[in-house]
CSV table of C-alpha atoms in Angstrom, one decimal:
chain,number,residue,atom,x,y,z
A,1,MET,CA,-154.3,-160.6,83.7
A,2,SER,CA,-152.3,-161.7,86.7
A,3,PHE,CA,-148.9,-162.5,85.0
A,4,THR,CA,-145.5,-160.9,84.9
A,5,PHE,CA,-142.6,-161.9,82.6
A,6,GLU,CA,-139.0,-162.3,83.7
A,7,LYS,CA,-136.6,-162.1,80.7
A,8,LEU,CA,-133.8,-164.5,80.9
A,9,LEU,CA,-130.1,-164.1,80.0
A,10,ASN,CA,-128.6,-165.5,76.9
A,11,GLU,CA,-126.4,-168.0,78.6
A,12,ASP,CA,-129.2,-170.2,79.8
A,13,LEU,CA,-128.4,-173.6,78.8
A,14,VAL,CA,-131.5,-174.0,76.8
A,15,LYS,CA,-130.3,-171.3,74.5
A,16,LYS,CA,-127.9,-173.8,73.0
A,17,ALA,CA,-130.7,-175.4,71.0
A,18,GLU,CA,-130.0,-174.1,67.7
A,19,TYR,CA,-133.7,-173.4,66.8
A,20,PHE,CA,-133.9,-171.0,69.8
A,21,ASP,CA,-130.6,-169.1,69.1
A,22,THR,CA,-132.5,-166.0,68.1
A,23,GLN,CA,-135.2,-166.4,70.6
A,24,ASP,CA,-135.4,-165.0,74.1
A,25,PHE,CA,-137.0,-166.9,77.1
A,26,VAL,CA,-139.1,-165.7,79.9
A,27,ARG,CA,-140.1,-167.1,83.3
A,28,VAL,CA,-143.9,-166.4,83.5
A,29,HIS,CA,-144.9,-165.5,87.1
A,30,HIS,CA,-148.4,-165.8,88.3
A,31,SER,CA,-150.3,-164.7,91.3
A,32,ARG,CA,-153.2,-166.2,93.1
A,33,ARG,CA,-156.5,-165.3,91.5
A,34,PRO,CA,-159.6,-164.3,93.5
A,35,ASP,CA,-161.8,-165.0,90.6
A,36,VAL,CA,-160.6,-168.7,90.3
A,37,ASP,CA,-161.2,-170.6,93.5
A,38,LEU,CA,-159.1,-173.6,92.5
A,39,SER,CA,-155.9,-171.2,92.3
A,40,ALA,CA,-155.7,-171.7,96.0
A,41,LYS,CA,-154.4,-175.2,95.1
A,42,TRP,CA,-151.7,-173.9,92.9
A,43,GLY,CA,-148.1,-173.3,93.8
A,44,HIS,CA,-146.2,-170.2,93.1
A,45,GLN,CA,-143.2,-171.3,91.0
A,46,PRO,CA,-142.8,-169.5,87.6
A,47,PHE,CA,-142.9,-171.4,84.3
A,48,PHE,CA,-140.3,-171.3,81.5
A,49,LEU,CA,-141.4,-170.6,78.0
A,50,PRO,CA,-140.1,-168.9,74.7
A,51,SER,CA,-140.7,-165.1,74.9
A,52,ARG,CA,-143.1,-165.4,71.8
A,53,HIS,CA,-145.5,-167.1,74.2
A,54,VAL,CA,-146.1,-163.7,75.8
A,55,ASP,CA,-148.0,-162.6,72.8
A,56,SER,CA,-150.4,-165.4,73.3
A,57,VAL,CA,-151.0,-165.3,77.0
A,58,GLU,CA,-154.1,-163.0,76.9
A,59,LYS,CA,-155.6,-164.8,73.9
A,60,ILE,CA,-155.1,-168.2,75.7
A,61,GLU,CA,-156.5,-166.8,79.0
A,62,GLY,CA,-159.6,-165.7,77.1
A,63,PHE,CA,-160.1,-168.7,74.9
A,64,GLU,CA,-163.7,-169.8,74.9
A,65,VAL,CA,-164.1,-173.0,76.9
A,66,ARG,CA,-167.1,-175.3,76.2
A,67,HIS,CA,-168.6,-177.6,78.9
A,68,GLU,CA,-168.5,-180.3,76.3
A,69,ASP,CA,-164.8,-180.0,75.8
A,70,VAL,CA,-162.4,-182.6,77.0
A,71,TYR,CA,-158.8,-181.5,77.7
A,72,VAL,CA,-155.8,-183.8,77.7
A,73,LEU,CA,-153.0,-182.2,79.7
A,74,GLY,CA,-149.6,-182.9,81.0
A,75,PHE,CA,-145.8,-182.0,80.7
A,76,PRO,CA,-144.1,-182.9,77.4
A,77,LYS,CA,-143.0,-186.6,77.1
A,78,THR,CA,-145.2,-187.9,79.9
A,79,GLY,CA,-147.5,-189.8,77.7
A,80,THR,CA,-149.9,-187.0,76.5
A,81,THR,CA,-150.0,-188.2,72.9
A,82,TRP,CA,-150.8,-191.7,74.1
A,83,THR,CA,-153.4,-190.4,76.4
A,84,GLN,CA,-154.8,-188.0,73.7
A,85,GLU,CA,-155.4,-190.9,71.3
A,86,MET,CA,-157.0,-192.9,74.1
A,87,VAL,CA,-159.4,-190.1,75.0
A,88,TYR,CA,-160.2,-189.2,71.4
A,89,GLN,CA,-161.1,-192.8,70.6
A,90,ILE,CA,-163.2,-193.2,73.7
A,91,CYS,CA,-165.0,-190.0,72.9
A,92,ASN,CA,-165.6,-190.8,69.2
A,93,ASP,CA,-166.7,-194.5,69.5
A,94,LEU,CA,-163.4,-196.0,68.4
A,95,ILE,CA,-162.6,-194.7,64.9
A,96,PHE,CA,-159.6,-197.0,64.0
A,97,GLU,CA,-160.0,-197.1,60.2
A,98,ARG,CA,-157.1,-195.3,58.6
A,99,GLU,CA,-159.2,-193.6,56.0
A,100,LYS,CA,-161.5,-192.1,58.7
A,101,CYS,CA,-158.6,-191.0,60.9
A,102,ALA,CA,-156.8,-187.9,60.1
A,103,GLU,CA,-153.5,-187.0,61.9
A,104,LEU,CA,-154.1,-186.8,65.6
A,105,TYR,CA,-153.2,-183.1,65.8
A,106,GLU,CA,-155.9,-182.4,63.2
A,107,ARG,CA,-158.6,-184.4,65.1
A,108,SER,CA,-157.4,-183.2,68.5
A,109,PRO,CA,-155.6,-179.9,68.2
A,110,TYR,CA,-152.7,-178.6,70.4
A,111,LEU,CA,-153.8,-175.2,72.0
A,112,GLU,CA,-150.5,-173.4,72.1
A,113,TRP,CA,-148.8,-174.9,69.1
A,114,GLY,CA,-148.0,-171.4,67.6
A,115,SER,CA,-146.7,-170.0,70.7
A,116,ILE,CA,-143.8,-172.5,70.7
A,117,PHE,CA,-143.1,-173.1,67.1
A,118,SER,CA,-142.8,-169.9,64.8
A,119,PHE,CA,-144.1,-171.7,61.7
A,120,LYS,CA,-147.6,-171.7,63.3
A,121,ASN,CA,-149.6,-168.5,64.0
A,122,ASN,CA,-151.2,-169.1,67.5
A,123,THR,CA,-154.0,-166.7,66.8
A,124,GLU,CA,-155.0,-168.5,63.6
A,125,ASN,CA,-154.5,-171.8,65.5
A,126,MET,CA,-156.9,-170.9,68.2
A,127,LYS,CA,-159.4,-169.6,65.7
A,128,SER,CA,-159.3,-172.9,63.9
A,129,ILE,CA,-159.9,-174.7,67.2
A,130,ALA,CA,-162.8,-172.4,68.1
A,131,LYS,CA,-164.5,-173.4,64.9
A,132,LEU,CA,-164.4,-177.2,65.6
A,133,PRO,CA,-167.7,-178.8,66.5
A,134,SER,CA,-168.3,-180.2,70.0
A,135,PRO,CA,-167.2,-182.3,71.7
A,136,ARG,CA,-163.7,-181.1,71.2
A,137,VAL,CA,-160.6,-183.1,72.5
A,138,ILE,CA,-157.9,-180.4,73.1
A,139,LYS,CA,-154.3,-181.0,74.1
A,140,SER,CA,-152.1,-178.6,76.1
A,141,HIS,CA,-148.8,-178.7,77.8
A,142,LEU,CA,-149.5,-175.5,79.7
A,143,ALA,CA,-149.3,-175.5,83.5
A,144,ALA,CA,-152.6,-174.9,85.4
A,145,PRO,CA,-152.2,-171.1,85.9
A,146,LEU,CA,-151.4,-170.5,82.2
A,147,LEU,CA,-154.5,-172.2,80.8
A,148,PRO,CA,-157.8,-170.5,79.7
A,149,LYS,CA,-159.7,-169.1,82.6
A,150,GLY,CA,-162.8,-170.9,81.4
A,151,MET,CA,-161.1,-174.1,82.4
A,152,TRP,CA,-161.8,-173.3,86.0
A,153,THR,CA,-165.2,-171.7,85.6
A,154,VAL,CA,-166.9,-173.8,83.0
A,155,LYS,CA,-165.1,-176.9,84.3
A,156,PRO,CA,-164.9,-179.2,81.2
A,157,LYS,CA,-163.5,-182.7,81.7
A,158,ILE,CA,-159.8,-182.8,82.1
A,159,VAL,CA,-157.5,-185.9,81.8
A,160,TYR,CA,-154.1,-185.1,83.3
A,161,VAL,CA,-151.2,-187.4,82.7
A,162,GLY,CA,-148.0,-187.5,84.9
A,163,ARG,CA,-144.8,-189.5,84.7
A,164,ASN,CA,-141.7,-190.1,86.7
A,165,ILE,CA,-139.3,-187.3,86.4
A,166,LYS,CA,-136.2,-189.2,85.2
A,167,ASP,CA,-137.8,-191.0,82.3
A,168,THR,CA,-139.4,-187.7,81.4
A,169,ALA,CA,-136.1,-185.9,81.4
A,170,ILE,CA,-134.4,-188.4,79.3
A,171,SER,CA,-137.2,-188.6,76.8
A,172,TYR,CA,-137.4,-184.7,76.7
A,173,TYR,CA,-133.6,-184.6,76.0
A,174,HIS,CA,-134.1,-186.7,72.9
A,175,LEU,CA,-136.9,-184.4,71.7
A,176,TYR,CA,-134.7,-181.3,72.3
A,177,ARG,CA,-131.8,-182.9,70.4
A,178,ASN,CA,-133.7,-184.3,67.4
A,179,VAL,CA,-136.5,-181.7,67.1
A,180,PHE,CA,-135.2,-178.5,68.7
A,181,GLY,CA,-131.6,-178.9,67.6
A,182,TYR,CA,-130.0,-179.0,71.1
A,183,LYS,CA,-126.3,-179.2,70.6
A,184,LYS,CA,-125.0,-179.8,74.0
A,185,THR,CA,-124.6,-183.0,76.0
A,186,LEU,CA,-127.1,-185.1,77.8
A,187,GLU,CA,-125.5,-184.0,81.1
A,188,ASP,CA,-126.0,-180.4,80.2
A,189,PHE,CA,-129.6,-180.8,79.4
A,190,LEU,CA,-130.2,-182.8,82.6
A,191,GLU,CA,-128.6,-179.9,84.5
A,192,ALA,CA,-130.8,-177.4,82.7
A,193,PHE,CA,-133.8,-179.6,83.7
A,194,LEU,CA,-132.8,-179.2,87.4
A,195,GLU,CA,-132.4,-175.5,86.8
A,196,ASP,CA,-136.0,-175.2,85.6
A,197,ALA,CA,-134.5,-174.0,82.2
A,198,ILE,CA,-136.5,-176.2,79.9
A,199,ILE,CA,-139.6,-175.2,78.1
A,200,PHE,CA,-142.9,-175.7,80.1
A,201,GLY,CA,-140.8,-176.5,83.2
A,202,PRO,CA,-140.6,-177.1,86.1
A,203,LEU,CA,-142.2,-180.5,85.9
A,204,ASP,CA,-142.7,-181.0,89.5
A,205,ALA,CA,-144.7,-177.8,89.9
A,206,HIS,CA,-146.7,-178.6,86.8
A,207,MET,CA,-147.6,-182.1,88.2
A,208,SER,CA,-148.2,-180.8,91.8
A,209,ASP,CA,-150.9,-178.3,90.8
A,210,PHE,CA,-152.9,-181.1,89.1
A,211,TRP,CA,-152.2,-183.5,91.9
A,212,ASN,CA,-153.7,-180.9,94.3
A,213,MET,CA,-156.8,-180.8,92.1
A,214,LYS,CA,-157.2,-184.5,91.5
A,215,ASP,CA,-160.3,-184.8,93.7
A,216,GLU,CA,-162.3,-182.3,91.6
A,217,GLU,CA,-165.1,-184.3,89.9
A,218,ASN,CA,-164.1,-183.0,86.4
A,219,ILE,CA,-160.4,-183.9,86.7
A,220,PHE,CA,-158.9,-187.4,86.3
A,221,PHE,CA,-155.2,-187.7,87.2
A,222,ILE,CA,-153.4,-190.7,85.6
A,223,THR,CA,-149.8,-191.6,85.1
A,224,TYR,CA,-147.7,-193.1,82.3
A,225,GLU,CA,-146.9,-195.9,84.7
A,226,ASP,CA,-150.6,-196.6,85.3
A,227,LEU,CA,-151.2,-197.0,81.5
A,228,LYS,CA,-148.1,-199.3,81.1
A,229,ARG,CA,-149.1,-201.5,83.9
A,230,ASP,CA,-152.8,-202.0,83.2
A,231,LEU,CA,-153.8,-200.3,80.0
A,232,PRO,CA,-157.3,-202.2,79.8
A,233,GLY,CA,-158.0,-201.2,83.3
A,234,MET,CA,-157.0,-197.6,82.6
A,235,ILE,CA,-159.2,-197.6,79.4
A,236,ARG,CA,-162.2,-198.6,81.6
A,237,LYS,CA,-161.6,-196.0,84.2
A,238,THR,CA,-161.1,-193.2,81.6
A,239,SER,CA,-164.1,-194.3,79.8
A,240,SER,CA,-166.2,-194.2,83.1
A,241,PHE,CA,-164.8,-190.7,83.8
A,242,LEU,CA,-165.9,-189.5,80.4
A,243,GLY,CA,-169.4,-190.9,80.8
A,244,LYS,CA,-168.8,-193.8,78.1
A,245,SER,CA,-169.4,-197.3,78.4
A,246,LEU,CA,-167.3,-199.9,76.5
A,247,THR,CA,-167.8,-203.5,76.0
A,248,ASP,CA,-165.0,-206.0,76.9
A,249,GLN,CA,-164.3,-206.5,73.2
A,250,GLN,CA,-164.1,-202.7,72.6
A,251,VAL,CA,-161.6,-202.5,75.6
A,252,LYS,CA,-159.6,-205.1,74.1
A,253,SER,CA,-159.6,-203.6,70.7
A,254,LEU,CA,-158.6,-200.2,72.0
A,255,ALA,CA,-155.9,-201.7,74.1
A,256,ASP,CA,-154.4,-203.3,71.0
A,257,HIS,CA,-154.8,-200.0,69.1
A,258,LEU,CA,-152.9,-198.3,71.9
A,259,SER,CA,-150.1,-200.8,72.3
A,260,PHE,CA,-146.7,-199.2,71.9
A,261,GLY,CA,-145.9,-201.2,68.7
A,262,ASN,CA,-149.2,-200.2,67.1
A,263,MET,CA,-148.9,-196.5,68.2
A,264,ALA,CA,-145.3,-196.3,66.9
A,265,ASN,CA,-146.3,-197.6,63.6
A,266,ASN,CA,-149.6,-195.7,63.2
A,267,GLU,CA,-148.9,-192.7,60.8
A,268,SER,CA,-151.9,-190.8,62.1
A,269,VAL,CA,-150.4,-190.6,65.6
A,270,ASN,CA,-146.6,-191.3,65.5
A,271,PHE,CA,-145.6,-187.8,64.2
A,272,ASP,CA,-143.0,-189.4,61.9
A,273,GLY,CA,-144.4,-187.5,58.8
A,274,ARG,CA,-143.6,-184.2,60.5
A,275,LEU,CA,-140.1,-185.0,61.8
A,276,ASP,CA,-138.2,-184.2,58.5
A,277,ALA,CA,-139.8,-180.8,58.2
A,278,LEU,CA,-139.3,-179.9,61.9
A,279,SER,CA,-135.8,-180.9,62.1
A,280,THR,CA,-135.0,-179.1,58.9
A,281,LEU,CA,-136.6,-175.9,60.2
A,282,THR,CA,-134.7,-176.2,63.5
A,283,LYS,CA,-131.4,-177.3,61.9
A,284,ALA,CA,-131.5,-180.4,64.2
A,285,ASP,CA,-128.8,-183.1,63.6
A,286,ARG,CA,-131.6,-185.8,63.8
A,287,ASP,CA,-130.4,-189.3,64.5
A,288,SER,CA,-131.5,-191.6,61.8
A,289,THR,CA,-133.1,-193.9,64.2
A,290,PHE,CA,-135.0,-191.3,66.2
A,291,LYS,CA,-138.7,-191.7,66.5
A,292,PHE,CA,-141.1,-189.4,68.3
A,293,MET,CA,-142.4,-192.5,70.2
A,294,ARG,CA,-138.9,-193.9,71.2
A,295,LYS,CA,-139.1,-196.7,73.7
A,296,GLY,CA,-142.3,-196.8,75.7
A,297,LYS,CA,-140.7,-198.3,78.8
A,298,ILE,CA,-140.7,-197.6,82.5
A,299,GLY,CA,-137.3,-197.0,84.0
A,300,SER,CA,-135.4,-196.6,80.7
A,301,PHE,CA,-133.6,-193.7,82.3
A,302,ARG,CA,-131.2,-196.3,83.9
A,303,GLU,CA,-129.9,-196.9,80.4
A,304,GLU,CA,-128.6,-193.4,80.0
A,305,MET,CA,-128.3,-191.7,83.3
A,306,THR,CA,-125.2,-192.3,85.3
A,307,PRO,CA,-125.7,-193.5,88.9
A,308,GLU,CA,-124.4,-190.1,90.1
A,309,MET,CA,-127.0,-188.2,88.1
A,310,ILE,CA,-129.8,-190.6,89.2
A,311,SER,CA,-128.8,-190.0,92.9
A,312,LYS,CA,-128.7,-186.1,92.1
A,313,TYR,CA,-132.2,-186.2,90.6
A,314,ASP,CA,-133.5,-188.3,93.5
A,315,LYS,CA,-132.0,-185.9,96.1
A,316,TRP,CA,-133.3,-182.9,94.1
A,317,ILE,CA,-136.9,-184.0,93.9
A,318,LYS,CA,-136.9,-185.0,97.6
A,319,GLU,CA,-135.7,-181.6,98.6
A,320,ARG,CA,-138.2,-179.8,96.4
A,321,ASN,CA,-141.1,-182.0,97.8
A,322,ALA,CA,-140.1,-181.1,101.3
A,323,GLU,CA,-139.5,-177.4,100.4
A,324,PHE,CA,-143.0,-177.1,98.9
A,325,LYS,CA,-144.7,-179.4,101.5
A,326,ARG,CA,-146.0,-181.7,98.8
A,327,ASP,CA,-147.9,-185.0,99.2
A,328,PRO,CA,-145.4,-188.0,99.8
A,329,GLU,CA,-147.5,-190.0,97.3
A,330,LEU,CA,-146.7,-187.4,94.5
A,331,LEU,CA,-143.1,-187.9,95.5
A,332,ASN,CA,-143.4,-191.6,94.9
A,333,ILE,CA,-144.7,-191.0,91.4
A,334,LEU,CA,-142.0,-188.5,90.6
A,335,LEU,CA,-139.4,-191.1,91.8
A,336,ALA,CA,-141.0,-193.9,89.9
A,337,GLN,CA,-141.5,-195.8,93.2
A,338,LYS,CA,-145.2,-196.5,92.5
């Protein structure tokens, strides 16, 4: 194992989320791996996770990956649930009927579920995933260096979804507040985001590693903005990547199924049935109007971020892109300029 763990101090801003008051946090440092060729494309920034994740690191690294698997990956609140449903439906010949469609997380499990939430044992979670028949559609928010080693040796198909950093930060704040029980202000959270003190962060490093691997034949890099601007076109491209052929009518039907309104009202994907239990567990003061699928818009950060904070985020991401010598095209995605 090529990881080290840096324990963080209690005064980290994220500790103010009530659910995590009794939890410690770590930055997971990783080193380049001679047994994984693609690790040469990864950066060196550590990733921020609850300390309970340390107990799952080796198990996740050794998780058995199948060539037939399809992984849906991305930072939280970048469109992973939307993409997950799209990929699952394409892989399973468009099973829209409610009676045939169990909750999305049962059909397409979340790999590290139990290393984030204490009510789920991650060892048992991975055992249950291991028993699923192929082809499995599996979701994870973990950064590239923290995923199973088999991802880079077996090379299953990977659909990675990215999103501009400001919309992601705002959407993540609402998740922290309404699900994790975050008690401080939006400005406090946005500062924590810039300090890489939010779970699974930093976002720019997370996206950059997959951007650097986007030309691998088994990796398909898409963005939330791509999906919003041309959902039928992205369905066709994703289907082609997955080796599936959809008729024009099937594309139209799937695009309708995946529309924001239909996704937000679909009990099998909108997560609403779990929100009461989660917010009770975490002692969150959940807004009565809060939905896991909130707005589904590009640029909604302008409704909540001050001009000063927008400028601060833009300056920060430009400086980071320059510091780590990243592709200017990735900067455009992070800035919502593409």
